[in-house]
mmCIF file of C-alpha atoms in Angstrom:
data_model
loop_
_atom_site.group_PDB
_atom_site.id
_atom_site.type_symbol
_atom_site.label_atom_id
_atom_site.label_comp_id
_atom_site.label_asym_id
_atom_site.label_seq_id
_atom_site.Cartn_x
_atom_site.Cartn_y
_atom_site.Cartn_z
ATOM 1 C CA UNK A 1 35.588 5.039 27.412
ATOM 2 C CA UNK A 2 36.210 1.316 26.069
ATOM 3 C CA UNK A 3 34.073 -1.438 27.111
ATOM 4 C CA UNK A 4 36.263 -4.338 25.846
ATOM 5 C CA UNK A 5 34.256 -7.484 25.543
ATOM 6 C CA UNK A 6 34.912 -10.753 27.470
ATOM 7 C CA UNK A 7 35.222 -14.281 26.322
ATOM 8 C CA UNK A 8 32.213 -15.260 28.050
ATOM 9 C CA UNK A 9 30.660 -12.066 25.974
ATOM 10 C CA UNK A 10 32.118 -12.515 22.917
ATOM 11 C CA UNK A 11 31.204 -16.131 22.710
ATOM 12 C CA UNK A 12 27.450 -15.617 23.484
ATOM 13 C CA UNK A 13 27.252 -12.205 20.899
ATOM 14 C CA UNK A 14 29.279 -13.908 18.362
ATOM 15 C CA UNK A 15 26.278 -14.844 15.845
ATOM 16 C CA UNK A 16 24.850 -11.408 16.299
ATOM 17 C CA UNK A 17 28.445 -9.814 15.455
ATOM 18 C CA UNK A 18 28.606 -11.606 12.094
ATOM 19 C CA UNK A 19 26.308 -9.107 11.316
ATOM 20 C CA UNK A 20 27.833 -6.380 8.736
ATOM 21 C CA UNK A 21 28.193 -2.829 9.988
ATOM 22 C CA UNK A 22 27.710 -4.259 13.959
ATOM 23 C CA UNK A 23 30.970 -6.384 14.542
ATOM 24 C CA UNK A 24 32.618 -6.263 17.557
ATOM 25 C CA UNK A 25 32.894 -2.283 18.238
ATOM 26 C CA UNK A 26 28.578 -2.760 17.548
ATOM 27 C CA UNK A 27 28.901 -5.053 20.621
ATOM 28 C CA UNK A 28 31.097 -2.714 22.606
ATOM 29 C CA UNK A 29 28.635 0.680 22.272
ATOM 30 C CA UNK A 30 25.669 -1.609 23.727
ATOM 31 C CA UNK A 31 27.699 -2.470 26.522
ATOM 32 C CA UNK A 32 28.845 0.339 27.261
ATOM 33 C CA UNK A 33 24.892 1.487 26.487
ATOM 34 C CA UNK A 34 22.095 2.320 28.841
ATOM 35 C CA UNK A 35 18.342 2.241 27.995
ATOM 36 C CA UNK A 36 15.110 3.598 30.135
ATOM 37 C CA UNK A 37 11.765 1.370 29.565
ATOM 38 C CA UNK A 38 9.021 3.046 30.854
ATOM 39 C CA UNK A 39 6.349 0.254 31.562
ATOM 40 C CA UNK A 40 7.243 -3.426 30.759
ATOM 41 C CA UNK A 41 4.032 -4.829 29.989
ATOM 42 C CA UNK A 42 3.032 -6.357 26.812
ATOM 43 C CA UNK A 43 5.241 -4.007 24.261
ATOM 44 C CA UNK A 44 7.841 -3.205 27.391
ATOM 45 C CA UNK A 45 8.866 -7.046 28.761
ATOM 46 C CA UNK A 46 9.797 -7.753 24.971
ATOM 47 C CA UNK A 47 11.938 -5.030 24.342
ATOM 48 C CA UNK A 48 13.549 -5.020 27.823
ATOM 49 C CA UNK A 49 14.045 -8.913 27.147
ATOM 50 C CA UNK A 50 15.468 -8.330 23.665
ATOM 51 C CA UNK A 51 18.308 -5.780 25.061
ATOM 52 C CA UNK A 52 19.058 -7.724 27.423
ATOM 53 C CA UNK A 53 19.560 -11.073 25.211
ATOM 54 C CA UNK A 54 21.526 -8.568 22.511
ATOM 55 C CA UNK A 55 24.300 -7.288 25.585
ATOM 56 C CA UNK A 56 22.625 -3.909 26.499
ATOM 57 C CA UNK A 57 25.071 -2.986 29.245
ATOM 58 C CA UNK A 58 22.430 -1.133 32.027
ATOM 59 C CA UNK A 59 18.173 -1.673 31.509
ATOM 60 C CA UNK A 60 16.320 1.003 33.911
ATOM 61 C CA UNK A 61 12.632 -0.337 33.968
ATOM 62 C CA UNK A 62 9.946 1.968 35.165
ATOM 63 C CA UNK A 63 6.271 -0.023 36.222
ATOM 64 C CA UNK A 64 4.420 0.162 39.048
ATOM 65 C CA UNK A 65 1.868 -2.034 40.800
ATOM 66 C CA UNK A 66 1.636 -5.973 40.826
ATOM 67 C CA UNK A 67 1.018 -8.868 38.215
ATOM 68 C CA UNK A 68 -2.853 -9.907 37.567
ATOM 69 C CA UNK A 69 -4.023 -12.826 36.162
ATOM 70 C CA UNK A 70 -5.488 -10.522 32.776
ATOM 71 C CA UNK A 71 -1.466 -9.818 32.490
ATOM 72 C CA UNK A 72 -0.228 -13.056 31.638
ATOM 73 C CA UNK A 73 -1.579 -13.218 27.785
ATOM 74 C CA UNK A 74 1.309 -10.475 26.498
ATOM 75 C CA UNK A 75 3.467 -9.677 29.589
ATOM 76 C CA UNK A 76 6.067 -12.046 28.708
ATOM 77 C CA UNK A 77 8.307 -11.075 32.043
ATOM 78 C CA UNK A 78 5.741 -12.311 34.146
ATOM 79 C CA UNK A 79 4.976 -15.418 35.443
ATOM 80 C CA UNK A 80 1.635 -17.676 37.397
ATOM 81 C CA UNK A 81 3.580 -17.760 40.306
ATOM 82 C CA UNK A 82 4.666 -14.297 40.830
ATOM 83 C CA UNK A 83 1.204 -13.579 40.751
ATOM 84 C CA UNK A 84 -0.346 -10.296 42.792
ATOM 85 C CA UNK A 85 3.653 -9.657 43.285
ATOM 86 C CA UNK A 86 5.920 -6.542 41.990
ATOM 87 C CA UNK A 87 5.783 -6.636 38.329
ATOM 88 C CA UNK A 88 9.071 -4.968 37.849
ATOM 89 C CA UNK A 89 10.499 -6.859 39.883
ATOM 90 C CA UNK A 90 9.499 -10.104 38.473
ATOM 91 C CA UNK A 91 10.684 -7.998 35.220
ATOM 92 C CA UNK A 92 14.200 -7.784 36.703
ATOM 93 C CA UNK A 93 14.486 -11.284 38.148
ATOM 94 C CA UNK A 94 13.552 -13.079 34.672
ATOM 95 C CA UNK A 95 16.281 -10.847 33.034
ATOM 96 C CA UNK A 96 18.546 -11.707 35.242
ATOM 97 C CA UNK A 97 18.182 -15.197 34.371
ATOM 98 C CA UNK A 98 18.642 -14.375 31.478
ATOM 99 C CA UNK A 99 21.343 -12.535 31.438
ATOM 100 C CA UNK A 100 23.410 -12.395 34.554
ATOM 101 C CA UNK A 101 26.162 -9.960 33.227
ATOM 102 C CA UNK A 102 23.191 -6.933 33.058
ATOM 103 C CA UNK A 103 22.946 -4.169 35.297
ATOM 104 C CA UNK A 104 19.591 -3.567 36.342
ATOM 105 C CA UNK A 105 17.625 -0.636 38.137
ATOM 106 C CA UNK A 106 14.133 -1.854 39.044
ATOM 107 C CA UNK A 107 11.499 1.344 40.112
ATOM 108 C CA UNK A 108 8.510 0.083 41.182
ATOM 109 C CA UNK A 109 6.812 3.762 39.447
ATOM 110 C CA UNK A 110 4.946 4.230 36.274
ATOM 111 C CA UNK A 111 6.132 7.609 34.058
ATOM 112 C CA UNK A 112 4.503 10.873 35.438
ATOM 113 C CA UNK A 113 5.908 14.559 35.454
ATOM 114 C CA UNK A 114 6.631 14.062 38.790
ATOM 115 C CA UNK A 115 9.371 12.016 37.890
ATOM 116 C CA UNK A 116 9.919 11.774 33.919
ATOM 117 C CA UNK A 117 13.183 13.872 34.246
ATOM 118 C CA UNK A 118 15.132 11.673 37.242
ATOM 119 C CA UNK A 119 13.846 8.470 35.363
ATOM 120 C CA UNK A 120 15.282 9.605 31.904
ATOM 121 C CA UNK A 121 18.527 11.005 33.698
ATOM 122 C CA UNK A 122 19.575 7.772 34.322
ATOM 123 C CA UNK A 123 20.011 6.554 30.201
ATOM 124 C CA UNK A 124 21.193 7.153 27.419
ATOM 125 C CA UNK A 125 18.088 5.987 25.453
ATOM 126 C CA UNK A 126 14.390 5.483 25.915
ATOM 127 C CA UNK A 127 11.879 3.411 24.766
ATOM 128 C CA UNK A 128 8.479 4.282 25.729
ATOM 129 C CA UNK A 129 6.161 1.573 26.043
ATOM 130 C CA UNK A 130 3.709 3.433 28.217
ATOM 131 C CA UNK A 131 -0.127 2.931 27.368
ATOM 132 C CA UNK A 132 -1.504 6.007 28.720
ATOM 133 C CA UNK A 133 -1.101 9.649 26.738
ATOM 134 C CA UNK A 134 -0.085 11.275 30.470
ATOM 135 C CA UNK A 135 2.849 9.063 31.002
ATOM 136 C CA UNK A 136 3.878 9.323 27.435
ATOM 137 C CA UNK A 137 4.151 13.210 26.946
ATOM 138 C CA UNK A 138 5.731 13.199 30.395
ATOM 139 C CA UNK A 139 8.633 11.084 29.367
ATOM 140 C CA UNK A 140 8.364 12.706 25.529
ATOM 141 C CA UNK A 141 9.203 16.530 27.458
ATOM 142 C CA UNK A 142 11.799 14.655 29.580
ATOM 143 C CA UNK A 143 13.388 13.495 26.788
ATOM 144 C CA UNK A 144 13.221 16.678 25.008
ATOM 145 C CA UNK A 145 14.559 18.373 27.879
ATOM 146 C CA UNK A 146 17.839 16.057 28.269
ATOM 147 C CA UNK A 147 18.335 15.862 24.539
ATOM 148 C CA UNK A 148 17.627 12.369 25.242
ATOM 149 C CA UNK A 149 16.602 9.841 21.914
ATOM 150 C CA UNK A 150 13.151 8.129 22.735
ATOM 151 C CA UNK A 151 11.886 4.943 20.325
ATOM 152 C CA UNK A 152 7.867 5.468 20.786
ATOM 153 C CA UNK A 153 5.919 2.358 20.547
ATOM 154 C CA UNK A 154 2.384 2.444 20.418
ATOM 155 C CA UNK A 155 -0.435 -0.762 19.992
ATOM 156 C CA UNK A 156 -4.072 -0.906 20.242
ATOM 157 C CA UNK A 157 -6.048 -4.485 19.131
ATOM 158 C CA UNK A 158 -4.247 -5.568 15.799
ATOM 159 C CA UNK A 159 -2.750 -2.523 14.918
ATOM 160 C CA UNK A 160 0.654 -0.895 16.115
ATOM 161 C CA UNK A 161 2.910 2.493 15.538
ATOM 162 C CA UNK A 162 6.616 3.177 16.030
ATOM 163 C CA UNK A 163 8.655 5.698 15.738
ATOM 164 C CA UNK A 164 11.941 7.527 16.567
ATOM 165 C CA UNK A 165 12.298 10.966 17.965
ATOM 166 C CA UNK A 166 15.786 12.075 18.145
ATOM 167 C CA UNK A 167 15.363 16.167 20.031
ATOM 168 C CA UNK A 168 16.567 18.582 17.437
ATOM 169 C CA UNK A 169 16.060 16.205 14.369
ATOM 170 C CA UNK A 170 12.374 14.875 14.566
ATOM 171 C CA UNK A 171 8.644 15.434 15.112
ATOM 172 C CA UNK A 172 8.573 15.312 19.042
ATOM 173 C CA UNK A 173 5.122 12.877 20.149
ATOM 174 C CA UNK A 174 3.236 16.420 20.996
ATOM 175 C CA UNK A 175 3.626 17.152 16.855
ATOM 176 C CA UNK A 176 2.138 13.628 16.548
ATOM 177 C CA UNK A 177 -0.568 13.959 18.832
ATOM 178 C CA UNK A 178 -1.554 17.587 20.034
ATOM 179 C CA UNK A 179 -4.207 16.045 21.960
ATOM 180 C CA UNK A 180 -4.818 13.445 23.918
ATOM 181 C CA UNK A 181 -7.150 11.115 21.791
ATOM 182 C CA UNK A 182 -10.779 10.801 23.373
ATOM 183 C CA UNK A 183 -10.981 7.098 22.471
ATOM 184 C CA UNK A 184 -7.534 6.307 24.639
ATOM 185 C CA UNK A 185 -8.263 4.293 27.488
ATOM 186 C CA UNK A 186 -6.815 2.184 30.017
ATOM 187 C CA UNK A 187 -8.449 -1.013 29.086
ATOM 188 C CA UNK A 188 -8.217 -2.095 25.434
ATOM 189 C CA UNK A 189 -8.411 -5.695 23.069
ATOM 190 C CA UNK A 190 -4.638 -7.181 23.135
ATOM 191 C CA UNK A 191 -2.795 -9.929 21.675
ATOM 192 C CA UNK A 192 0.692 -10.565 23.297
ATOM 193 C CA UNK A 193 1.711 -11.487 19.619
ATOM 194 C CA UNK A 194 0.545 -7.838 18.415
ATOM 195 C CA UNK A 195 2.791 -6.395 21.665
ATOM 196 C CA UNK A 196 5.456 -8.556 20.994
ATOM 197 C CA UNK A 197 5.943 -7.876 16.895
ATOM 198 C CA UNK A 198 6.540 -4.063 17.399
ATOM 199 C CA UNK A 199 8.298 -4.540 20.897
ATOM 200 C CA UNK A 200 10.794 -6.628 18.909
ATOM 201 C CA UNK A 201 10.850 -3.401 16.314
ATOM 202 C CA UNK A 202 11.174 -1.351 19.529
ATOM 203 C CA UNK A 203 14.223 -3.481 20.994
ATOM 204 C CA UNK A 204 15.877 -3.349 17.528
ATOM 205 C CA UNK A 205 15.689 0.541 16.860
ATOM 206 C CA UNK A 206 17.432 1.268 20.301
ATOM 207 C CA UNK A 207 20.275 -1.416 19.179
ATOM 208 C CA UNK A 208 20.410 0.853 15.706
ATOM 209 C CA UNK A 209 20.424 4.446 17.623
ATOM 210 C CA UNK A 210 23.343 3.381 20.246
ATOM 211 C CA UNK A 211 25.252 1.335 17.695
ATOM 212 C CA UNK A 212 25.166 3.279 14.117
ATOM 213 C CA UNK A 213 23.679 0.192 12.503
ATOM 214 C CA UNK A 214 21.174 0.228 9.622
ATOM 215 C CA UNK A 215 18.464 3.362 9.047
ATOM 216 C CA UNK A 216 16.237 4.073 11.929
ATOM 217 C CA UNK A 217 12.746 5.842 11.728
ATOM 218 C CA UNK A 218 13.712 9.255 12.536
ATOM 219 C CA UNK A 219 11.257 11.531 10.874
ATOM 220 C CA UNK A 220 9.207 8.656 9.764
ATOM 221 C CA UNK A 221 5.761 6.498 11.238
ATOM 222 C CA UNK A 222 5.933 2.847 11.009
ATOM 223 C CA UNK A 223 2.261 1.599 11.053
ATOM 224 C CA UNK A 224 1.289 -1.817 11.305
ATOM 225 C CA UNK A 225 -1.967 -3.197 10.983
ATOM 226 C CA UNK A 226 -1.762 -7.113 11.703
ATOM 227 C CA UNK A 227 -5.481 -8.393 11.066
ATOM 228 C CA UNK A 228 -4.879 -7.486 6.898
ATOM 229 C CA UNK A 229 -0.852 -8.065 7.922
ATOM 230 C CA UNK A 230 -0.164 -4.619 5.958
ATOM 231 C CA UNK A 231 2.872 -2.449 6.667
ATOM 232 C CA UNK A 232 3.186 1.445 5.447
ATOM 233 C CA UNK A 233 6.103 4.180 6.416
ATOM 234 C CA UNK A 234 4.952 7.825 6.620
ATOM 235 C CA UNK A 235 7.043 10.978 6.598
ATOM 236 C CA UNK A 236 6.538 12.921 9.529
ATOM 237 C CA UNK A 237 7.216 16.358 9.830
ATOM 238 C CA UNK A 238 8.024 19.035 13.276
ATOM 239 C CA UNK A 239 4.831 20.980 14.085
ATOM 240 C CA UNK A 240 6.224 24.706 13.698
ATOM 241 C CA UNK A 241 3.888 25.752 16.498
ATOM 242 C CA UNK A 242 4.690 23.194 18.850
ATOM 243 C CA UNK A 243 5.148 24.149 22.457
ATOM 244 C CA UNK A 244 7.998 21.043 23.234
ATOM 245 C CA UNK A 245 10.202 21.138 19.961
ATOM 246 C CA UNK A 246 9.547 24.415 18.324
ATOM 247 C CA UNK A 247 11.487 26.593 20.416
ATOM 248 C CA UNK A 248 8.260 28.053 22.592
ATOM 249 C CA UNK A 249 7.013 26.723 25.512
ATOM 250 C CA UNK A 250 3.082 27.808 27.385
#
């Protein structure tokens, strides 16, 4: 199916399709494109907010519960006077603004396995943002299950993770992390500039995976650690024993 650009579209893209390898067929798979954020928080608002500046045709954002002052220092969707109001939907109404040519499904629900699968169903990529382990190997078997790409970005104080799993291809998040890490907690130290570096990565994976462009980080860890500003790319490799991606399941 074509998704032929307008002139309104092609004049507000046109910088980004000077780009070589993207052009304008680049800017006709994202809007034809549909992407799943699960949470829009600190790492979530910025890649939901880069998509939908870049012409992502459909954003489905996935948070529940309502905007608190401790919020405002990385959620970059929010705003002081939606205060102790629906985050997502504060989410939807500033990228609307935005961009007023996005469609835009709002659930007021964080990732669990109660609903992972109808949550992913609705994309064709997803880009987990989710702080918690639970909601993240929900959405990582959901995504396994639909054969569904998921960009998995991960932050804690100064120091941030990303990478691509692509079922069949890739290291599933279970490979990564067999356990859920003792230390993981809800709380942790934050900088919205820490969030916003690797939601930026996030954003600009997804635009590689549903356009073609450039090398994405499929079957490799980006790590960044931003208080010595170093950078290092790991291989990563499937867990042969793995109950998600290996072929068995407990």
């Amino acid at each position: 199916m074509a998704f032929p650009l307008t002139p309104e579209e092609r004049a507000a893209y046109e910088w980004q399709m000077w780009s070589p390898g993207f052009g304008e067929a680049g800017q006709e798979k994202l809007k034809g494109a549909s992407v799943l954020v699960s949470r829009v928080g600190g790492l979530g608002s910025v890649v939901a907010y880069e998509l939908a500046a870049a012409g992502i045709g459909k954003l489905v954002l996935a948070h529940a519960g309502n905007i608190k002052p401790s919020d405002l220092n990385r959620q970059l969707l929010m705003t002081h006077a939606a205060l102790g109001t629906s985050r997502v939907e504060c989410a939807a109404r500033r990228l609307k603004e935005l961009n007023p040519r996005l469609e835009l499904v709002a659930v007021p629900e964080n990732v669990s396995a109660a609903n992972a699968e109808r949550l992913a169903a609705q994309a064709d990529l997803i880009v987990d943002c989710a702080p918690l382990f639970e909601e993240r190997y929900a959405m990582n078997a959901a995504a396994y299950a639909q054969g569904k790409p998921l960009v998995e970005c991960a932050m804690y104080d100064l120091e941030a993770s990303i990478t691509t799993i692509v079922p069949g291809r890739t290291p599933c998040l279970v490979c990564l992390h067999p356990e859920h890490p003792p230390h993981w907690k809800r709380e942790f130290p934050v900088f919205g500039a820490v969030s916003g570096t690797v939601g930026c990565l996030g954003a600009m994976e997804a635009i590689k995976l549903l356009t073609g462009l450039g090398q994405t980080l499929e079957n490799r860890l980006l790590t960044l650690d931003l208080r010595r500003m170093t950078f290092r790319v790991l291989g990563v490799k499937r867990d042969p024993e793995c109950p998600i991606c290996s072929g068995r399941r407990v």
